Short mmCIF file of C-alpha atoms in Angstrom, two decimals:
data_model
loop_
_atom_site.label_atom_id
_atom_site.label_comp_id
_atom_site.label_asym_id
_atom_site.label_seq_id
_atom_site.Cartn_x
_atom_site.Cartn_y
_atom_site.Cartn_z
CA UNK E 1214 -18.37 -34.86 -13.70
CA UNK E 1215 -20.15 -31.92 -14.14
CA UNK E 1216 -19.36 -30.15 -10.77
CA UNK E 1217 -15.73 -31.01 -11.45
CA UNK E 1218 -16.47 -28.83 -14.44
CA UNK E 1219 -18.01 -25.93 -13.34
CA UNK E 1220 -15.41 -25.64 -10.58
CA UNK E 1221 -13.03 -25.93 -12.97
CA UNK E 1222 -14.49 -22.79 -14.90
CA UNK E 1223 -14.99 -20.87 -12.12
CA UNK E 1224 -11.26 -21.13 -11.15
CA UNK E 1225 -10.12 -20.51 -14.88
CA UNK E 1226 -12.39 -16.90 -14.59
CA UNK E 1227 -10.73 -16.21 -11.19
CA UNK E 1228 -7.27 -17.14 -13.04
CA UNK E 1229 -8.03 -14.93 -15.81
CA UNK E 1230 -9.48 -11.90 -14.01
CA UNK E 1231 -6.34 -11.68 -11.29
CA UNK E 1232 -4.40 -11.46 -14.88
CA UNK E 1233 -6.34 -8.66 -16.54
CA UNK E 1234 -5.96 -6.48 -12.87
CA UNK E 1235 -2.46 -6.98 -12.74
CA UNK E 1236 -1.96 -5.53 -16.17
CA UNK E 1237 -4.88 -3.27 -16.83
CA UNK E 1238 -6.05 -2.16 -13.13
CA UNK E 1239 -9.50 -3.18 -11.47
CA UNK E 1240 -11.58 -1.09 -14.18
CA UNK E 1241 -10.84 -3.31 -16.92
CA UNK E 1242 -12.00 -6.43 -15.54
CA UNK E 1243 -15.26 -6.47 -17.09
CA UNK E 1244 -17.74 -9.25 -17.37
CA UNK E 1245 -17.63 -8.63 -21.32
CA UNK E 1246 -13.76 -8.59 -21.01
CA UNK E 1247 -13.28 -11.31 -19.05
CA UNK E 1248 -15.49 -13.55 -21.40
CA UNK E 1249 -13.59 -12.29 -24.54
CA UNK E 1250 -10.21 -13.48 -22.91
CA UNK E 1251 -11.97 -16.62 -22.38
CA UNK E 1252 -13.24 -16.84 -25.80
CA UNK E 1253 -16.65 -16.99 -25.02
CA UNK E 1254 -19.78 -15.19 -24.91
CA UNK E 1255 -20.38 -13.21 -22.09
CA UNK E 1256 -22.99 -15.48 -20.73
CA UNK E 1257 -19.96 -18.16 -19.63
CA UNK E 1258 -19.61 -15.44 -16.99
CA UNK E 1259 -23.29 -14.46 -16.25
CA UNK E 1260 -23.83 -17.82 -15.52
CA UNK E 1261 -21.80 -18.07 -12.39
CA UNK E 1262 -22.42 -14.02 -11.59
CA UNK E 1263 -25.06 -11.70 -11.15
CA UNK E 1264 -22.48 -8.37 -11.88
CA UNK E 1265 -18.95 -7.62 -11.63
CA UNK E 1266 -19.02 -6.98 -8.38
CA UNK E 1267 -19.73 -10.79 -7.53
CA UNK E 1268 -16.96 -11.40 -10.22
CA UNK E 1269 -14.49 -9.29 -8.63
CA UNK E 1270 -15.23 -10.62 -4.87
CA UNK E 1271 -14.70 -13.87 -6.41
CA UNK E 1272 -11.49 -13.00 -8.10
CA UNK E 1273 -10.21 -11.25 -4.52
CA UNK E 1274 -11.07 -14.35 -2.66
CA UNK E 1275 -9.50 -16.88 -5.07
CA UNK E 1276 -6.09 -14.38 -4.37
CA UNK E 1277 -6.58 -14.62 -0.62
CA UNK E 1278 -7.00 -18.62 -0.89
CA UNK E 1279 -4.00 -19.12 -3.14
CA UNK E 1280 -2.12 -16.38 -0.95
CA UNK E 1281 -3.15 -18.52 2.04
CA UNK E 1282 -2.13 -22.20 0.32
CA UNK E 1283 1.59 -20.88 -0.15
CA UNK E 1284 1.71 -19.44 3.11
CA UNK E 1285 0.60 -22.79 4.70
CA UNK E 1286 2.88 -24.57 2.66
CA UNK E 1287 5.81 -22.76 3.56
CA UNK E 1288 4.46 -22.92 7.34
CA UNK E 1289 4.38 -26.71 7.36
CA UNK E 1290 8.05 -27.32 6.35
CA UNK E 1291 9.08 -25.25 9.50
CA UNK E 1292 6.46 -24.11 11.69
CA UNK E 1293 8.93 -22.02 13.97
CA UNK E 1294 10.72 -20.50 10.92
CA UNK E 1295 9.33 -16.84 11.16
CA UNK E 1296 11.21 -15.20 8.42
CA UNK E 1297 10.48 -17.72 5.92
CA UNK E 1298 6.69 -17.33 6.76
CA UNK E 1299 7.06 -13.24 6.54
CA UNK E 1300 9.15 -13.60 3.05
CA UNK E 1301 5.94 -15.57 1.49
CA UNK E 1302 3.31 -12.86 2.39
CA UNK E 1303 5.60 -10.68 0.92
CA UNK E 1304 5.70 -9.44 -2.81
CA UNK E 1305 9.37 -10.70 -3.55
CA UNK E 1306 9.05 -12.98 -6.64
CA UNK E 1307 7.33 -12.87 -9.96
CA UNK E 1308 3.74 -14.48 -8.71
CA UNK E 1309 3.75 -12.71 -5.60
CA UNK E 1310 4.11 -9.35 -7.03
CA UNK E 1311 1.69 -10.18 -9.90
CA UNK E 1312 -0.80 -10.90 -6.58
CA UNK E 1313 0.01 -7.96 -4.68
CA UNK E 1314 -0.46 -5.58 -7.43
CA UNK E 1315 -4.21 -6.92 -7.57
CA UNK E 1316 -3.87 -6.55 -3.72
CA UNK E 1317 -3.03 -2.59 -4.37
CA UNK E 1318 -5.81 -2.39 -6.80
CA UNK E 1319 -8.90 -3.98 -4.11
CA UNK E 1320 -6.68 -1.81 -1.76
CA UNK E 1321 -7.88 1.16 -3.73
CA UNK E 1322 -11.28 0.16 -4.17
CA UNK E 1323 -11.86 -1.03 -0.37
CA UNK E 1324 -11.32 3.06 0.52
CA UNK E 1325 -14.79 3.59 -1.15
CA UNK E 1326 -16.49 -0.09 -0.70
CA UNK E 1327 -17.51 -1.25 2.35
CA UNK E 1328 -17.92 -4.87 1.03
CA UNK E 1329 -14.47 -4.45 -0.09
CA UNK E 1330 -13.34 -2.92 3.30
CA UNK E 1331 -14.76 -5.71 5.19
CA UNK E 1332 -13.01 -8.52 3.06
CA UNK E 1333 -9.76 -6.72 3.68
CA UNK E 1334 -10.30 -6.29 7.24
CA UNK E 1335 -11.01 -10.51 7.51
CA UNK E 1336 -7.94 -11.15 5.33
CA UNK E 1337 -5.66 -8.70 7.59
CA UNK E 1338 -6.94 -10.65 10.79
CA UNK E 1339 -6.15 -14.09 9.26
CA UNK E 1340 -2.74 -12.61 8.37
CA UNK E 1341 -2.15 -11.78 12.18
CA UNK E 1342 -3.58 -14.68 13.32
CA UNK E 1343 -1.14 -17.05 11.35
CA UNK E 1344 2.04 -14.30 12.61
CA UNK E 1345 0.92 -14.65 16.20
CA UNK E 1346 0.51 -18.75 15.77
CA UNK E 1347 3.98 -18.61 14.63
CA UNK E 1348 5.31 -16.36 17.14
CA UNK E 1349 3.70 -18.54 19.74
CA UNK E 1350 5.70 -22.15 18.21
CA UNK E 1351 8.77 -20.39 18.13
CA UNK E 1352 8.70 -18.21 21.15
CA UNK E 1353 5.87 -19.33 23.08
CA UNK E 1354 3.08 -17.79 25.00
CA UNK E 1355 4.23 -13.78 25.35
CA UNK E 1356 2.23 -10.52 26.44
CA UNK E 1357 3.26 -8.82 23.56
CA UNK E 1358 2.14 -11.82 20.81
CA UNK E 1359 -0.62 -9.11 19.40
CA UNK E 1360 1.48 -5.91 19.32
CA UNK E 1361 4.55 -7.71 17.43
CA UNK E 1362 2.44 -9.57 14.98
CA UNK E 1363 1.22 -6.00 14.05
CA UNK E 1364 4.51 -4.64 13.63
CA UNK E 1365 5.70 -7.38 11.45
CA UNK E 1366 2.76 -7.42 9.34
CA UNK E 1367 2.96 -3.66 9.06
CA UNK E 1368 6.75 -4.36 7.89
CA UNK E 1369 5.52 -7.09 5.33
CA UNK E 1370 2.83 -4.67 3.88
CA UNK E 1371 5.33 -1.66 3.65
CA UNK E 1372 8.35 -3.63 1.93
CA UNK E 1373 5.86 -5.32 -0.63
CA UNK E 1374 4.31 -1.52 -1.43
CA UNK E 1375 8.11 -0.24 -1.85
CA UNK E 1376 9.14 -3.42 -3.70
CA UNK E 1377 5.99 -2.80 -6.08
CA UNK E 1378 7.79 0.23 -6.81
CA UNK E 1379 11.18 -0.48 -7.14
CA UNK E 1380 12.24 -4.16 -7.26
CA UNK E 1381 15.96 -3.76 -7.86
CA UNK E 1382 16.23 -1.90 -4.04
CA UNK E 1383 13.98 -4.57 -2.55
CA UNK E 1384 15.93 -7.85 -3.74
CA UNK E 1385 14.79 -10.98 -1.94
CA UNK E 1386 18.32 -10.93 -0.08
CA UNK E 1387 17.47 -7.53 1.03
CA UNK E 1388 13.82 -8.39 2.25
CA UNK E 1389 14.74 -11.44 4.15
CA UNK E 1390 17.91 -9.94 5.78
CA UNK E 1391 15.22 -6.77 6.56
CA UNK E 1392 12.69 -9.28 8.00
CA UNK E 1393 15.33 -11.42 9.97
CA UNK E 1394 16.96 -8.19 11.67
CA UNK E 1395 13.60 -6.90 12.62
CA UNK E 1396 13.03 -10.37 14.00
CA UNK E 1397 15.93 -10.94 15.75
CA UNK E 1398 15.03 -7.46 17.67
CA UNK E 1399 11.54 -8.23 18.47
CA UNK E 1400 11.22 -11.65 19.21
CA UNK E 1401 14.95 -11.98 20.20
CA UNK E 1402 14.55 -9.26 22.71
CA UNK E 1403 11.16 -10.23 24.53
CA UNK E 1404 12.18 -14.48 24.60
CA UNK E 1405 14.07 -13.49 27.66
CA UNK E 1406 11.08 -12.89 29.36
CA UNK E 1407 9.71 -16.49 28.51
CA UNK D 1216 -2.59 40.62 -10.63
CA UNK D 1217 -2.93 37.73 -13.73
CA UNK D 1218 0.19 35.34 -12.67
CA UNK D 1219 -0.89 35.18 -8.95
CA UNK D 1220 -4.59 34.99 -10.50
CA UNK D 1221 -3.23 31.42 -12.51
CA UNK D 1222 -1.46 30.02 -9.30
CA UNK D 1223 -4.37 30.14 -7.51
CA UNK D 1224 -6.82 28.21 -9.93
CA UNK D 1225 -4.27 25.63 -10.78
CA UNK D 1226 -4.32 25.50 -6.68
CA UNK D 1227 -7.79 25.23 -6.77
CA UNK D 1228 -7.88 22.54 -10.23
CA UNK D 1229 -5.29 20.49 -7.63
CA UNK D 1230 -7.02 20.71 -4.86
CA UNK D 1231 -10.00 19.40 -6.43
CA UNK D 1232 -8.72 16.56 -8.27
CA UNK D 1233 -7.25 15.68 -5.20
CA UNK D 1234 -10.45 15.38 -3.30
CA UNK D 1235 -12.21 13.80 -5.97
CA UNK D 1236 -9.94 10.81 -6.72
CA UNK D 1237 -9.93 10.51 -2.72
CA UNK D 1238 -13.41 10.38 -2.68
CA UNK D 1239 -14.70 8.39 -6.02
CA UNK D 1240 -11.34 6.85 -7.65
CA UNK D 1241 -8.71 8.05 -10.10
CA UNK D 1242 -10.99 7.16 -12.65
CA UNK D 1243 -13.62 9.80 -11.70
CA UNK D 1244 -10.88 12.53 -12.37
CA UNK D 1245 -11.74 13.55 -15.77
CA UNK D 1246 -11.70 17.19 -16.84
CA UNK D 1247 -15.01 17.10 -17.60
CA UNK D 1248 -15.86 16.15 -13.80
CA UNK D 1249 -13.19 18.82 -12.28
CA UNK D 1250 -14.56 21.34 -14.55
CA UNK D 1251 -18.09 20.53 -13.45
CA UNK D 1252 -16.79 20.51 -9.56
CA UNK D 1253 -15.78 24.08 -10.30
CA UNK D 1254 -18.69 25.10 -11.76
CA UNK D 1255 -17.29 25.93 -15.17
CA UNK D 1256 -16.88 24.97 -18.78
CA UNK D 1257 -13.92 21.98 -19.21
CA UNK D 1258 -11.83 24.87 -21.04
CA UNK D 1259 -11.00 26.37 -17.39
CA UNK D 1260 -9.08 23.11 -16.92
CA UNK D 1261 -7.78 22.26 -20.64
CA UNK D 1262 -6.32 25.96 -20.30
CA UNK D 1263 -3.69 24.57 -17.84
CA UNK D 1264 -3.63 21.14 -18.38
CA UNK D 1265 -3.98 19.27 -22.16
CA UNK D 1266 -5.18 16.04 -21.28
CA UNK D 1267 -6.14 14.09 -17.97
CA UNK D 1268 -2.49 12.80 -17.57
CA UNK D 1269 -1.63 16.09 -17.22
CA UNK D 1270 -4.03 16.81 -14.65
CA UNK D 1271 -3.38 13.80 -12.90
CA UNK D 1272 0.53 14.14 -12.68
CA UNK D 1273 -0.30 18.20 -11.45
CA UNK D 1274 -2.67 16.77 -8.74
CA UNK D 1275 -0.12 14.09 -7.75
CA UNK D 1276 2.82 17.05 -7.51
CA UNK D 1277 0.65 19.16 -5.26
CA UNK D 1278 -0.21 16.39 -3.04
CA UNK D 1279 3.36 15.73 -2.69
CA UNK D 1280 4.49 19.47 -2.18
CA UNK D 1281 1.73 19.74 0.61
CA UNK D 1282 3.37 16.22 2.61
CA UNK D 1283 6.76 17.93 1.92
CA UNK D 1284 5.44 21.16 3.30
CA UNK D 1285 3.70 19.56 6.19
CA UNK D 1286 6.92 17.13 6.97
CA UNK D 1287 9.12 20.42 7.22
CA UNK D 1288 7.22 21.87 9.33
CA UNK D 1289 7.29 19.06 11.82
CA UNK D 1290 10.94 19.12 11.33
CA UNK D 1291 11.70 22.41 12.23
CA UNK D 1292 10.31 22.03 15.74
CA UNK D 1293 12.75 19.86 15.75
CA UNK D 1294 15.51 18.03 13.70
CA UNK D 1295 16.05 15.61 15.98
CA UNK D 1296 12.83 14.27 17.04
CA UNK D 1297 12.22 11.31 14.44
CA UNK D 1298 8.89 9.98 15.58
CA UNK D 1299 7.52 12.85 15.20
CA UNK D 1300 8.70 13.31 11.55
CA UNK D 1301 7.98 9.81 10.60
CA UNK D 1302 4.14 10.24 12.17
CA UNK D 1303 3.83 13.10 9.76
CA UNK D 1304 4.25 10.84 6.88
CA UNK D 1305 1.92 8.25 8.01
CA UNK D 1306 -1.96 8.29 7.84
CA UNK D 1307 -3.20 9.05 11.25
CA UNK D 1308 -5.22 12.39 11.15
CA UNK D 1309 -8.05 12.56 8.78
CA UNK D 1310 -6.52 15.13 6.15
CA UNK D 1311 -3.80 12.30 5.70
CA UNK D 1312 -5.70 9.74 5.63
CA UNK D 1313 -7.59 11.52 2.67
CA UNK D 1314 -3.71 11.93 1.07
CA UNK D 1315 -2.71 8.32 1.45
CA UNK D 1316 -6.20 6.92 0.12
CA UNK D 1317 -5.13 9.43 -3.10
CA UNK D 1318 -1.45 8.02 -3.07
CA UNK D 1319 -2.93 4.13 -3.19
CA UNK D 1320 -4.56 5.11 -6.32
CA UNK D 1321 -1.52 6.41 -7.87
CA UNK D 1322 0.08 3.65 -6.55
CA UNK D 1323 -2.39 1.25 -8.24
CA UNK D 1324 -1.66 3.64 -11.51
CA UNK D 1325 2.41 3.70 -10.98
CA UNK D 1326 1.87 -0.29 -11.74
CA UNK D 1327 0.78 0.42 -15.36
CA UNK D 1328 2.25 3.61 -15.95
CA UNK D 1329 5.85 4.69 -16.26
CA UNK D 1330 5.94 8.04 -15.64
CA UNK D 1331 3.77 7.61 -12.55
CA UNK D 1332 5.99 5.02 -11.70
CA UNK D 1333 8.87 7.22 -12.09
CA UNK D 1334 7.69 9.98 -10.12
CA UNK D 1335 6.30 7.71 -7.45
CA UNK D 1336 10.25 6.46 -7.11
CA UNK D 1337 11.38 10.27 -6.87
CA UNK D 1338 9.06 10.33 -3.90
CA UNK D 1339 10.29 7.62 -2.30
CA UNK D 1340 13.81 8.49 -2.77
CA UNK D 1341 13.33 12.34 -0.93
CA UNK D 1342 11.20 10.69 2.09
CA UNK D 1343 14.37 8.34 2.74
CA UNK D 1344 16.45 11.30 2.04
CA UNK D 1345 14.45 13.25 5.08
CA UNK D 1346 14.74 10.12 7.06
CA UNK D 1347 18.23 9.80 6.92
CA UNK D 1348 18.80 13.77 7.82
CA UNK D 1349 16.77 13.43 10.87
CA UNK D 1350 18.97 10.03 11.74
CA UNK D 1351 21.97 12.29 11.20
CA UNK D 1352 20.78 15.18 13.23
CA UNK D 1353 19.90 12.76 16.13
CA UNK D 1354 22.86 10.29 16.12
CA UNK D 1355 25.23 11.34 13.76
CA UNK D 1356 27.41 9.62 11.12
CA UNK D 1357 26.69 6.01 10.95
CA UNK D 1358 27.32 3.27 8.72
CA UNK D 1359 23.75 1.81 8.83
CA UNK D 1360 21.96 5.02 8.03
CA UNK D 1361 20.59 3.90 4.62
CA UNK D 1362 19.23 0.74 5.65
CA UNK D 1363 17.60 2.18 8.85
CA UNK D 1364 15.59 4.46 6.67
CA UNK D 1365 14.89 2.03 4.52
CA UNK D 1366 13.14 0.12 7.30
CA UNK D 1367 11.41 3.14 8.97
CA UNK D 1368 9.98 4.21 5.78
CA UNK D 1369 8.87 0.97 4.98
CA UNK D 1370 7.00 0.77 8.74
CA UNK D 1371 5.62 3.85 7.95
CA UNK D 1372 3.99 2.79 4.28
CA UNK D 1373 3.00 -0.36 6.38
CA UNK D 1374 1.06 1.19 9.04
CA UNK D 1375 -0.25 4.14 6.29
CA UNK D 1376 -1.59 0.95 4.37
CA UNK D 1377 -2.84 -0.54 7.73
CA UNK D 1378 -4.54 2.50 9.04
CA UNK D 1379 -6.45 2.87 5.61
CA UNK D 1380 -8.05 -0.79 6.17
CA UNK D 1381 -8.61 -0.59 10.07
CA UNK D 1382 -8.83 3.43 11.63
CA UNK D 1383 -9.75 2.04 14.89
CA UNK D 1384 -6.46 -0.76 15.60
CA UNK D 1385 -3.69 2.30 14.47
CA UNK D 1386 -4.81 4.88 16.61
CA UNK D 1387 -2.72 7.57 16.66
CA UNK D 1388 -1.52 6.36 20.29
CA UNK D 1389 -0.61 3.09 18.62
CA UNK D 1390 1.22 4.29 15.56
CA UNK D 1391 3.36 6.86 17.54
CA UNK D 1392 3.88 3.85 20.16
CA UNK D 1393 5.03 1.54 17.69
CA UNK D 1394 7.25 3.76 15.52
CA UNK D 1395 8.91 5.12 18.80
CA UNK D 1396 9.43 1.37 20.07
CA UNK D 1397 10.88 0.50 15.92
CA UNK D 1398 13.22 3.69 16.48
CA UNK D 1399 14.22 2.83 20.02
CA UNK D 1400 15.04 -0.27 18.95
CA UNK D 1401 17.52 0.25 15.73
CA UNK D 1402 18.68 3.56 16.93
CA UNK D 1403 18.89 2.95 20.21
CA UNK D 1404 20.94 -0.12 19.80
CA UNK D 1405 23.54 1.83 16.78
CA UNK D 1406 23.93 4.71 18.40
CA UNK D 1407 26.28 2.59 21.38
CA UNK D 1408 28.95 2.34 17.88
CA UNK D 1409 28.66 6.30 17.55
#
């Protein structure tokens, strides 16, 4: 019972501390903070880590998991459906922006911490991996697998940083109609080849 | 002798800011620190500037006057050669790299800030503006031209975000070869309706 417990807390700090980046920005998310959302004294965080940092890489990897449960979700209902897959890594609704905000914010902090740099690199690779897994059920083996995931990952990551910025432009019609065109031309273009 | 005198220490206050906030965060950019960085009491900054939004919002102007400057230079070679334009707004050299690290934190900022937000949106709206010239200039009148540059501006912010996390995969080879194959593709493939 008590496991169940603890991993219960430590998901309920991860919870809270993704919701204090979103609104306040990375240097808010104190170990003091986080407690006094929590109610608590500030050893309810202490207990399960040494510093913020450990906090924060917690909080970061808790986003990438949940990140990673939706996309598998949406990948299991249709395995070849590309676009669908695309539309969940990108920030299009509520909880997905609220995510990719904190994404922005370990974004910023990854330029100057190499821990921080590393977890991004490992998150970016999954991301690919998953694209070219997807590629490869709906088009089959190509040549060109790594070069397109890369392009439409560099697509997802530049319509959720403009849709951070201005969500009326980037409606969720608009994003999937962008994603399915450029999908159409890449994938459509190169199945030929198959 | 005075005026030009001003301009120049305002450059220099940007310029500063600017590297700091590259280097350590927006939230190293006090006046206290730029004033220190110049060697000088906190009054050579509050002179120009009353508060650290202030600063901040002048920093984020001059960074975005020196892209503009740098993008119409790249232009002039040559209105028609869009991959060339849209590699000058991407991070692939080091002194851009060191401008889009600076525009992630503002972007970070925009998310909690309105006027960042707002100005962030005025940026966006002139680099889709250039975009769309350069389309013009190279295929004339089409129907499509908004939603092109929508899409090559959002491949560039993609890469830019890329590049930041992983120098070595967007090589400057790589990011020219992918924007030219993006532009090939939806330009290539309107320009038959011109």
């Amino acid at each position: 019972m008590l496991a169940v417990d603890h991993d219960e807390r430590r998901r309920r700090i991860a919870e809270v501390t993704v919701d204090v980046i979103a609104r306040e920005g990375l240097e808010a998310a104190t170990i003091r903070r986080i407690a006094a959302e929590l109610g608590g004294p500030t050893k309810i965080i202490t207990h399960y880590f040494a510093d913020k940092q450990e906090l924060l890489v917690w909080a970061y990897r808790s986003l990438a998991e949940q990140s990673e449960r939706y996309l598998t979700e949406v990948i299991a209902r249709d395995p070849t459906d590309i676009v669908s897959a695309l539309m969940a890594m990108t920030a299009v609704d509520e909880s997905q922006t609220l995510l990719w905000r904190v994404y922005i914010a370990f974004w910023d902090r990854a330029a100057r911490d190499p821990f921080f740099a590393e977890l991004q690199r490992t998150q970016i690779n999954l991301a690919l991996k998953r694209i070219a897994e997807i590629i490869r059920a709906r088009n089959g083996e190509r040549e060109d697998v790594e070069s397109v995931s890369q392009r439409l990952n560099a697509l997802v990551q530049g319509i959720s940083l403009l849709a951070l910025a201005d969500k009326e432009r980037w409606s969720p019609e608009r994003v999937r109609g962008t994603l399915a065109d450029e999908v159409e031309v890449v994938l459509g273009r190169a199945s030929a080849r198959v």
